[in-house]
Amino acid sequence: MVQKHIVEARGIHKHFGPLHVLKGVDLQVDERELVFVIGPSGSGKSTLLRCLNRLEEPSSGSVVVDGIDMLDPRTDINHARQRIGMVFQSFNLYPHMTALGNVTLALRKVAGKSRAEADALARKALERVGLADRADHTPGQLSGGQQQRVAIARSIALEPRVMLFDEPTSALDPELVGSVLEVMRSLRETGMTMIVVSHEMGFARNAADRVVFMDDGLIVEQGPPAAIFENPTHERTRAFIGQIQRH
Amino acid sequence: MGGWDRFVETFFNAKVMAKYLPDILSGMVVTIELALLIVVTGLAAGLALALLRSLGIRPLNWLIIFIVDLFRSLPPLVIIVLMYFGLPYAGPSPSGFVSTWLSLALVLMAFSEEIFWAGITSIHHGQWEASRSTGLSYGQTLFNVILPQAFRLTIPPLTNRTIAITKGTALGTVVAVTEILGQASSAVSNSYNPSPLMMGAAAYIVLFFPVVVAARWIETKFAWKR
């Protein structure tokens, strides 16, 4: 049986002026897989993630998500992006809208739902992240953990095929991290394909199918969490794992 | 006659005031017309330039920046005089009213473009990314996510600048516009009495005080909790 990858990135290079941030990265992700991307800061993890939905334009390479060539100029990128949810470190909720408004915006403007349909879908999404009773709150009235869960609801309401998480818990107070990871875990149980850039090693250990270690713009090593965390083969992986485990 | 009586006789002469009240009132109408035209066209043009600038087309942006800097650095009176006395040599000869309107609208356009632009660029880039990542287009993001936030930030500087520039309608008096100050000063020379000038001052207060109060109200209404 030929395994069909839902995310297929090949030979991704990214230059920012003189900086060569990605130096030929290949990443294939299967349906329903949870891939964790770890590595030191500046290793290109976030840039790779942002190349997958073309928030960042790769300098060269190819990205195919759910059969859509993301870099083809003929691709309707706005349509394609509906299928790829993204959650950001800084939540990026719209501060002038309620939680419900944040979730309904794309449902109405992109998915073309009526206001009533969008409201119903948005309430369902908020319920999935445990915030049904916060629909009418503005982001300013919510805690960081709640804001991030609204951001997740904003993405999953569009029923994406893949979810990208860019350090979703890094901006949170420690006591709020758990609630966000809980939502991610329940999302995983529904079979969502997820690519997560994060330093939550405990979560990676017991939730990830695969851990990818990046350094200096390249994937150095990848494998099941146990292998990467217990028996890293590369010197750089060992150094990195050793460093984070000392904390 | 005591000093106080003489003061009242000179600056608040009832007979003179009654005689020239209709002139001042008609001046108020002209000032209101001018001010509304300036505010509507100036702000619309300023916003349009800011939106064009956000497209990031470099030669176009150089042109926009040049125009904006030009009209921000020229004194409004100079623009009015050039348009009224200079433009006829090139063909069109706008009336004093049109010259004042266009000149002040251009100045308001220039200042408001800078204010709108500052508002747009001050919105965190993450807002663009979040919106675009859910599939909203550039334009949808601009109108649904960026501008509503930018407008709230721009309201205080925008109202200040708008009030300052609309008061410049008084400059129209040098090109024979019959607005408040124009009416008042011709009444002063006809009556040999400064009372009409006091009426003019009162007329400006009557017109602009509510605007200032309304601006303050708008500022508080649109400030929102983070």
Coordinates of C-alpha atoms in Angstrom, one line a residue:
Chain A
M1 CA 0.0 0.0 0.0
V2 CA 1.3 3.4 -0.9
Q3 CA 1.2 5.7 2.1
K4 CA -0.3 9.0 1.1
H5 CA 1.2 11.9 3.0
I6 CA -1.2 14.7 3.9
V7 CA 1.7 17.1 4.2
E8 CA 4.6 16.7 1.8
A9 CA 7.4 19.3 1.9
R10 CA 10.5 18.8 -0.2
G11 CA 13.7 20.6 -0.4
I12 CA 12.5 23.7 1.4
H13 CA 15.0 26.6 1.4
K14 CA 14.4 29.9 3.0
H15 CA 16.6 33.0 2.9
F16 CA 16.0 36.2 4.8
G17 CA 18.4 38.5 3.1
P18 CA 21.9 37.1 3.9
L19 CA 20.4 34.6 6.4
H20 CA 19.9 31.1 5.2
V21 CA 17.2 29.9 7.6
L22 CA 16.1 26.6 6.0
K23 CA 18.7 24.6 4.1
G24 CA 16.8 22.0 2.3
V25 CA 14.2 20.5 4.6
D26 CA 12.0 17.5 3.7
L27 CA 9.0 16.8 5.9
Q28 CA 6.3 14.2 5.3
V29 CA 3.4 13.9 7.6
D30 CA 0.8 11.1 7.5
E31 CA -2.9 11.6 8.2
R32 CA -3.8 11.5 11.9
E33 CA -0.1 11.8 12.8
L34 CA 1.1 14.1 15.5
V35 CA 4.6 15.4 14.7
F36 CA 6.6 17.3 17.3
V37 CA 9.3 19.7 16.0
I38 CA 11.9 20.6 18.5
G39 CA 15.3 22.3 18.3
P40 CA 17.2 25.3 19.6
S41 CA 15.9 28.8 19.0
G42 CA 16.9 30.0 15.5
S43 CA 17.0 26.5 14.1
G44 CA 14.2 27.2 11.7
K45 CA 11.3 25.4 13.3
S46 CA 8.8 28.2 13.2
T47 CA 9.9 29.2 9.7
L48 CA 9.3 25.7 8.5
L49 CA 5.8 25.7 10.0
R50 CA 5.0 29.1 8.4
C51 CA 6.2 27.8 5.0
L52 CA 3.6 25.0 5.1
N53 CA 0.7 27.5 4.9
R54 CA 2.8 30.0 3.0
L55 CA 2.7 32.7 5.6
E56 CA 6.3 32.6 4.7
E57 CA 7.2 32.2 1.0
P58 CA 9.9 29.5 0.7
S59 CA 12.8 30.5 -1.5
S60 CA 12.7 27.1 -3.2
G61 CA 11.2 23.7 -2.7
S62 CA 7.7 22.3 -2.9
V63 CA 4.9 22.1 -0.4
V64 CA 1.8 19.9 -1.0
V65 CA -0.9 19.8 1.6
D66 CA -3.9 17.6 1.2
G67 CA -3.1 17.3 -2.5
I68 CA -2.9 21.0 -3.0
D69 CA 0.3 22.5 -4.4
M70 CA 0.7 25.4 -2.0
L71 CA 3.4 27.2 -4.0
D72 CA 1.7 27.0 -7.4
P73 CA 0.7 30.5 -8.3
R74 CA -2.6 29.2 -9.7
T75 CA -3.6 27.8 -6.3
D76 CA -6.2 29.8 -4.5
I77 CA -4.2 30.3 -1.4
N78 CA -7.0 31.7 0.7
H79 CA -9.1 28.6 -0.1
A80 CA -6.2 26.3 0.6
R81 CA -5.4 28.0 4.0
Q82 CA -8.9 27.1 5.3
R83 CA -7.7 23.5 5.4
I84 CA -4.6 24.4 7.4
G85 CA -5.3 25.7 10.9
M86 CA -2.6 27.7 12.7
V87 CA -2.2 28.5 16.3
F88 CA 0.3 31.2 17.3
Q89 CA 2.5 31.8 20.3
S90 CA 0.9 35.1 20.9
F91 CA -2.7 33.9 20.3
N92 CA -3.4 36.8 17.9
L93 CA -7.0 37.1 18.7
Y94 CA -8.8 40.1 17.3
P95 CA -9.1 42.4 20.3
H96 CA -12.1 44.3 18.9
M97 CA -14.3 41.3 18.7
T98 CA -15.8 38.8 21.1
A99 CA -14.7 35.2 21.3
L100 CA -17.6 34.3 19.1
G101 CA -16.8 37.1 16.7
N102 CA -13.2 35.8 16.5
V103 CA -14.4 32.4 15.5
T104 CA -17.2 33.4 13.1
L105 CA -15.2 35.9 11.0
A106 CA -13.6 33.3 8.7
L107 CA -16.7 31.1 8.7
R108 CA -18.7 34.0 7.3
K109 CA -16.1 35.7 5.1
V110 CA -14.2 32.6 3.8
A111 CA -16.5 29.6 4.2
G112 CA -19.5 31.7 3.2
K113 CA -21.8 30.7 6.0
S114 CA -24.8 32.8 7.1
R115 CA -24.5 34.5 10.4
A116 CA -26.8 32.0 12.0
E117 CA -24.9 29.0 10.6
A118 CA -21.6 30.6 11.6
D119 CA -22.8 31.3 15.1
A120 CA -23.9 27.8 15.6
L121 CA -20.6 26.3 14.3
A122 CA -18.6 28.8 16.4
R123 CA -20.5 27.9 19.5
K124 CA -19.8 24.2 18.9
A125 CA -16.1 25.0 18.4
L126 CA -16.0 27.0 21.6
E127 CA -17.7 24.2 23.4
R128 CA -15.0 21.8 22.2
V129 CA -12.4 23.9 23.8
G130 CA -14.4 24.2 27.0
L131 CA -15.4 27.9 26.6
A132 CA -19.0 27.8 25.6
D133 CA -19.8 30.2 28.4
R134 CA -17.2 32.7 27.3
A135 CA -18.6 33.4 23.8
D136 CA -19.5 37.0 24.5
H137 CA -16.2 37.9 26.2
T138 CA -13.6 40.0 24.5
P139 CA -10.0 38.7 24.5
G140 CA -9.1 41.3 27.1
Q141 CA -11.5 39.7 29.5
L142 CA -10.0 36.2 29.1
S143 CA -6.9 34.6 30.6
G144 CA -4.0 33.7 28.4
G145 CA -5.0 30.0 28.4
Q146 CA -8.6 30.9 27.5
Q147 CA -7.4 33.2 24.7
Q148 CA -5.3 30.4 23.3
R149 CA -8.2 28.0 23.4
V150 CA -10.4 30.5 21.6
A151 CA -7.6 30.7 19.0
I152 CA -7.8 27.0 18.6
A153 CA -11.6 27.2 18.3
R154 CA -11.1 29.8 15.6
S155 CA -9.0 27.3 13.6
I156 CA -11.0 24.1 14.2
A157 CA -14.3 25.7 13.4
L158 CA -13.1 25.7 9.7
E159 CA -12.7 21.9 9.9
P160 CA -9.0 22.0 8.8
R161 CA -7.3 18.8 7.6
V162 CA -4.0 19.8 9.4
M163 CA -3.3 21.9 12.4
L164 CA -0.1 23.8 12.9
F165 CA 0.9 24.9 16.4
D166 CA 3.7 27.4 16.7
E167 CA 4.8 27.3 20.3
P168 CA 1.2 27.4 21.6
T169 CA 2.1 27.4 25.3
S170 CA 5.3 29.5 25.4
A171 CA 3.5 32.7 26.3
L172 CA 1.4 31.2 29.0
D173 CA 1.9 31.2 32.8
P174 CA 2.8 27.7 33.9
E175 CA -0.6 27.0 35.6
L176 CA -2.4 27.8 32.3
V177 CA -0.4 25.5 30.1
G178 CA -2.3 22.4 31.1
S179 CA -5.7 23.5 29.9
V180 CA -4.3 24.2 26.4
L181 CA -2.4 20.9 26.2
E182 CA -5.7 19.2 27.3
V183 CA -7.5 20.7 24.3
M184 CA -4.7 19.6 22.0
R185 CA -4.9 16.1 23.4
S186 CA -8.6 15.9 22.8
L187 CA -8.1 17.3 19.3
R188 CA -5.6 14.5 18.7
E189 CA -8.1 11.9 19.9
T190 CA -10.4 13.0 17.1
G191 CA -7.7 12.1 14.7
M192 CA -6.5 15.6 13.7
T193 CA -3.2 15.7 11.9
M194 CA -1.0 18.0 13.9
I195 CA 2.4 19.5 13.6
V196 CA 3.6 21.1 16.8
V197 CA 6.6 23.3 17.4
S198 CA 6.9 23.4 21.2
H199 CA 9.2 22.9 24.2
E200 CA 6.6 20.9 26.1
M201 CA 8.7 17.7 26.2
G202 CA 6.4 15.9 28.6
F203 CA 3.5 16.3 26.1
A204 CA 5.8 15.3 23.2
R205 CA 6.8 12.2 25.1
N206 CA 3.3 10.8 25.7
A207 CA 1.3 12.3 22.8
A208 CA 3.6 12.6 19.8
D209 CA 3.9 9.8 17.1
R210 CA 7.2 11.3 15.9
V211 CA 9.7 13.9 17.1
V212 CA 11.7 15.9 14.6
F213 CA 14.9 17.5 15.8
M214 CA 16.0 20.6 13.8
D215 CA 19.2 22.5 14.1
D216 CA 20.7 25.2 11.9
G217 CA 18.1 25.0 9.2
L218 CA 18.1 21.2 8.8
I219 CA 16.3 18.2 10.2
V220 CA 19.1 16.4 12.0
E221 CA 17.2 13.4 13.4
Q222 CA 13.7 12.1 13.7
G223 CA 11.9 9.1 15.2
P224 CA 9.5 8.0 17.9
P225 CA 9.7 10.1 21.1
A226 CA 11.3 7.4 23.1
A227 CA 14.1 7.0 20.6
I228 CA 14.8 10.7 20.3
F229 CA 14.6 11.4 24.0
E230 CA 16.4 8.3 25.3
N231 CA 18.8 7.3 22.6
P232 CA 19.5 10.2 20.3
T233 CA 22.1 9.2 17.7
H234 CA 23.4 12.6 16.8
E235 CA 25.8 14.6 18.9
R236 CA 23.7 17.8 18.4
T237 CA 20.5 16.1 19.4
R238 CA 22.2 14.6 22.5
A239 CA 23.5 18.1 23.5
F240 CA 20.0 19.6 23.0
I241 CA 18.1 16.9 24.9
G242 CA 20.7 17.0 27.7
Q243 CA 20.3 20.8 28.0
I244 CA 16.5 20.8 28.2
Q245 CA 16.4 17.9 30.6
R246 CA 18.6 19.7 33.0
H247 CA 15.9 22.3 33.5
Chain B
M1 CA -19.4 107.9 30.3
G2 CA -17.3 105.5 32.4
G3 CA -14.5 103.2 31.1
W4 CA -16.8 100.2 31.3
D5 CA -19.5 101.8 29.3
R6 CA -17.1 102.9 26.7
F7 CA -15.7 99.3 26.5
V8 CA -19.2 97.9 26.0
E9 CA -20.1 100.6 23.5
T10 CA -17.0 99.8 21.5
F11 CA -16.9 96.0 21.6
F12 CA -20.5 95.0 22.2
N13 CA -22.4 97.7 20.5
A14 CA -26.0 96.5 20.4
K15 CA -27.0 98.6 17.4
V16 CA -24.0 97.5 15.3
M17 CA -24.5 93.9 16.4
A18 CA -28.1 93.9 15.4
K19 CA -27.3 95.4 12.1
Y20 CA -24.6 92.9 11.1
L21 CA -26.1 89.8 12.7
P22 CA -27.5 88.5 9.4
D23 CA -24.1 88.9 7.8
I24 CA -22.5 86.9 10.5
L25 CA -25.1 84.2 10.3
S26 CA -24.7 83.9 6.6
G27 CA -20.9 83.7 7.2
M28 CA -21.6 80.8 9.6
V29 CA -23.5 78.9 6.9
V30 CA -20.5 79.3 4.5
T31 CA -18.1 78.2 7.2
I32 CA -20.2 75.1 7.9
E33 CA -20.4 74.2 4.3
L34 CA -16.7 74.7 3.8
A35 CA -15.8 72.7 7.0
L36 CA -18.0 69.8 6.1
L37 CA -16.6 69.6 2.5
I38 CA -13.1 69.8 3.9
V39 CA -13.6 67.1 6.5
V40 CA -15.4 64.7 4.2
T41 CA -13.1 65.0 1.2
G42 CA -9.9 65.5 3.2
L43 CA -10.4 62.4 5.4
A44 CA -11.6 60.2 2.5
A45 CA -8.6 61.2 0.4
G46 CA -6.2 60.6 3.3
L47 CA -7.7 57.2 4.0
A48 CA -7.5 56.3 0.3
L49 CA -3.8 57.3 0.2
A50 CA -3.1 55.3 3.3
L51 CA -4.8 52.2 1.8
L52 CA -2.9 52.6 -1.4
R53 CA 0.3 52.9 0.5
S54 CA -0.4 49.7 2.4
L55 CA -0.2 47.8 -0.9
G56 CA 3.5 48.4 -0.8
I57 CA 4.1 49.4 -4.4
R58 CA 7.4 51.2 -4.0
P59 CA 7.3 53.9 -6.7
L60 CA 3.7 54.7 -5.8
N61 CA 4.7 55.0 -2.1
W62 CA 7.5 57.4 -3.0
L63 CA 4.9 59.5 -4.8
I64 CA 2.4 59.4 -1.9
I65 CA 5.1 60.3 0.6
F66 CA 6.3 63.2 -1.5
I67 CA 2.7 64.6 -1.9
V68 CA 2.0 64.1 1.8
D69 CA 5.3 65.8 2.9
L70 CA 4.7 68.6 0.5
F71 CA 1.3 69.5 1.9
R72 CA 2.4 69.0 5.4
S73 CA 5.2 71.5 5.1
L74 CA 3.5 74.3 3.1
P75 CA 1.5 76.8 5.2
P76 CA -2.2 76.4 4.3
L77 CA -2.4 80.1 3.5
V78 CA 0.3 79.8 0.9
I79 CA -1.6 76.9 -0.8
I80 CA -4.8 78.9 -0.9
V81 CA -3.1 82.0 -2.3
L82 CA -1.2 79.9 -4.9
M83 CA -4.4 78.2 -6.0
Y84 CA -6.5 81.3 -6.2
F85 CA -4.0 83.7 -7.7
G86 CA -1.6 81.3 -9.4
L87 CA -3.7 78.5 -10.9
P88 CA -5.5 80.9 -13.3
Y89 CA -2.2 81.3 -15.2
A90 CA -2.3 77.6 -15.9
G91 CA -5.9 77.5 -16.9
P92 CA -8.5 76.8 -14.3
S93 CA -9.6 79.7 -12.1
P94 CA -11.3 78.3 -9.0
S95 CA -13.4 80.6 -6.9
G96 CA -12.2 81.7 -3.4
F97 CA -14.6 79.1 -1.9
V98 CA -13.2 76.3 -4.1
S99 CA -9.6 77.3 -3.5
T100 CA -10.1 77.3 0.2
W101 CA -11.9 74.0 0.2
L102 CA -9.4 72.2 -2.0
S103 CA -6.3 73.7 -0.2
L104 CA -7.5 72.7 3.3
A105 CA -8.8 69.4 2.1
L106 CA -5.3 68.7 0.6
V107 CA -3.7 69.6 3.9
L108 CA -6.1 67.5 5.9
M109 CA -5.5 64.6 3.4
A110 CA -1.8 64.8 4.0
F111 CA -2.0 64.9 7.8
S112 CA -4.7 62.3 8.0
E113 CA -2.9 59.9 5.6
E114 CA 0.1 60.0 8.0
I115 CA -2.3 59.3 11.0
F116 CA -4.1 56.5 9.2
W117 CA -0.8 55.0 8.1
A118 CA 0.6 55.1 11.6
G119 CA -2.6 53.4 12.8
I120 CA -2.4 50.7 10.2
T121 CA 1.3 50.0 10.8
S122 CA 0.9 50.0 14.6
I123 CA -1.4 46.9 14.5
H124 CA 0.7 43.9 15.4
H125 CA 1.7 41.8 12.5
G126 CA 0.3 38.7 14.2
Q127 CA -3.2 40.1 13.5
W128 CA -2.5 39.9 9.7
E129 CA -1.1 36.4 10.1
A130 CA -4.0 35.1 12.1
S131 CA -6.5 36.4 9.7
R132 CA -4.6 35.4 6.5
S133 CA -4.0 31.9 8.0
T134 CA -7.8 31.4 8.3
G135 CA -8.1 32.2 4.6
L136 CA -9.2 35.8 4.6
S137 CA -7.8 37.8 1.7
Y138 CA -5.6 40.9 2.0
G139 CA -8.6 43.2 1.5
Q140 CA -10.9 41.2 3.9
T141 CA -8.1 41.3 6.5
L142 CA -7.6 45.0 6.1
F143 CA -11.3 45.9 6.4
N144 CA -12.4 43.4 9.1
V145 CA -9.4 43.1 11.3
I146 CA -6.8 45.9 10.7
L147 CA -8.8 49.0 10.1
P148 CA -11.3 48.7 12.9
Q149 CA -8.4 48.5 15.3
A150 CA -6.4 51.2 13.5
F151 CA -9.4 53.6 13.6
R152 CA -9.6 53.5 17.4
L153 CA -6.0 54.4 17.7
T154 CA -6.3 57.2 15.1
I155 CA -9.4 58.9 16.6
P156 CA -7.6 61.2 19.1
P157 CA -4.9 62.6 16.7
L158 CA -7.4 62.7 13.9
T159 CA -10.0 64.8 15.7
N160 CA -7.3 67.2 16.9
R161 CA -6.0 67.7 13.4
T162 CA -9.4 67.9 11.8
I163 CA -10.5 70.6 14.2
A164 CA -7.2 72.6 13.7
I165 CA -7.5 72.4 9.9
T166 CA -11.2 73.2 9.7
K167 CA -10.6 76.4 11.8
G168 CA -8.3 77.3 8.9
T169 CA -11.5 78.2 6.9
A170 CA -10.9 81.7 8.4
L171 CA -8.0 81.9 5.9
G172 CA -10.6 82.0 3.1
T173 CA -11.1 85.6 4.0
V174 CA -7.9 86.6 2.0
V175 CA -9.5 85.2 -1.2
A176 CA -12.8 86.9 -0.5
V177 CA -14.8 84.0 0.9
T178 CA -17.7 85.3 2.8
E179 CA -17.2 83.1 5.8
I180 CA -17.4 84.2 9.4
L181 CA -14.2 86.1 9.6
G182 CA -14.7 87.7 6.1
Q183 CA -18.1 88.9 7.1
A184 CA -16.9 90.1 10.4
S185 CA -14.0 92.1 9.1
S186 CA -16.0 93.8 6.3
A187 CA -18.6 94.7 8.9
V188 CA -15.9 96.2 11.1
S189 CA -14.6 98.4 8.3
N190 CA -18.2 99.5 7.3
S191 CA -19.3 100.3 10.9
Y192 CA -16.0 101.6 12.2
N193 CA -16.7 99.4 15.2
P194 CA -15.1 96.1 16.3
S195 CA -18.3 94.6 17.7
P196 CA -18.8 92.4 14.6
L197 CA -15.4 90.8 15.4
M198 CA -16.7 89.8 18.8
M199 CA -19.7 88.3 17.1
G200 CA -17.4 86.4 14.8
A201 CA -15.5 85.0 17.7
A202 CA -18.8 84.0 19.4
A203 CA -19.8 82.3 16.1
Y204 CA -16.6 80.2 16.0
I205 CA -17.2 79.2 19.6
V206 CA -20.8 78.2 18.9
L207 CA -19.6 76.1 15.9
F208 CA -16.5 74.5 17.2
F209 CA -17.2 74.0 20.9
P210 CA -19.8 71.2 20.2
V211 CA -17.3 69.7 17.8
V212 CA -14.6 69.6 20.4
V213 CA -17.0 68.1 22.9
A214 CA -18.2 65.5 20.4
A215 CA -14.6 64.6 19.6
R216 CA -14.0 63.9 23.3
W217 CA -17.1 61.8 23.4
I218 CA -16.1 59.8 20.4
E219 CA -12.6 59.2 21.9
T220 CA -14.0 57.8 25.1
K221 CA -16.7 55.8 23.3
F222 CA -14.1 54.1 21.0
A223 CA -11.5 53.4 23.6
W224 CA -11.8 49.8 24.5
K225 CA -10.5 47.5 27.1
R226 CA -7.5 45.4 26.2

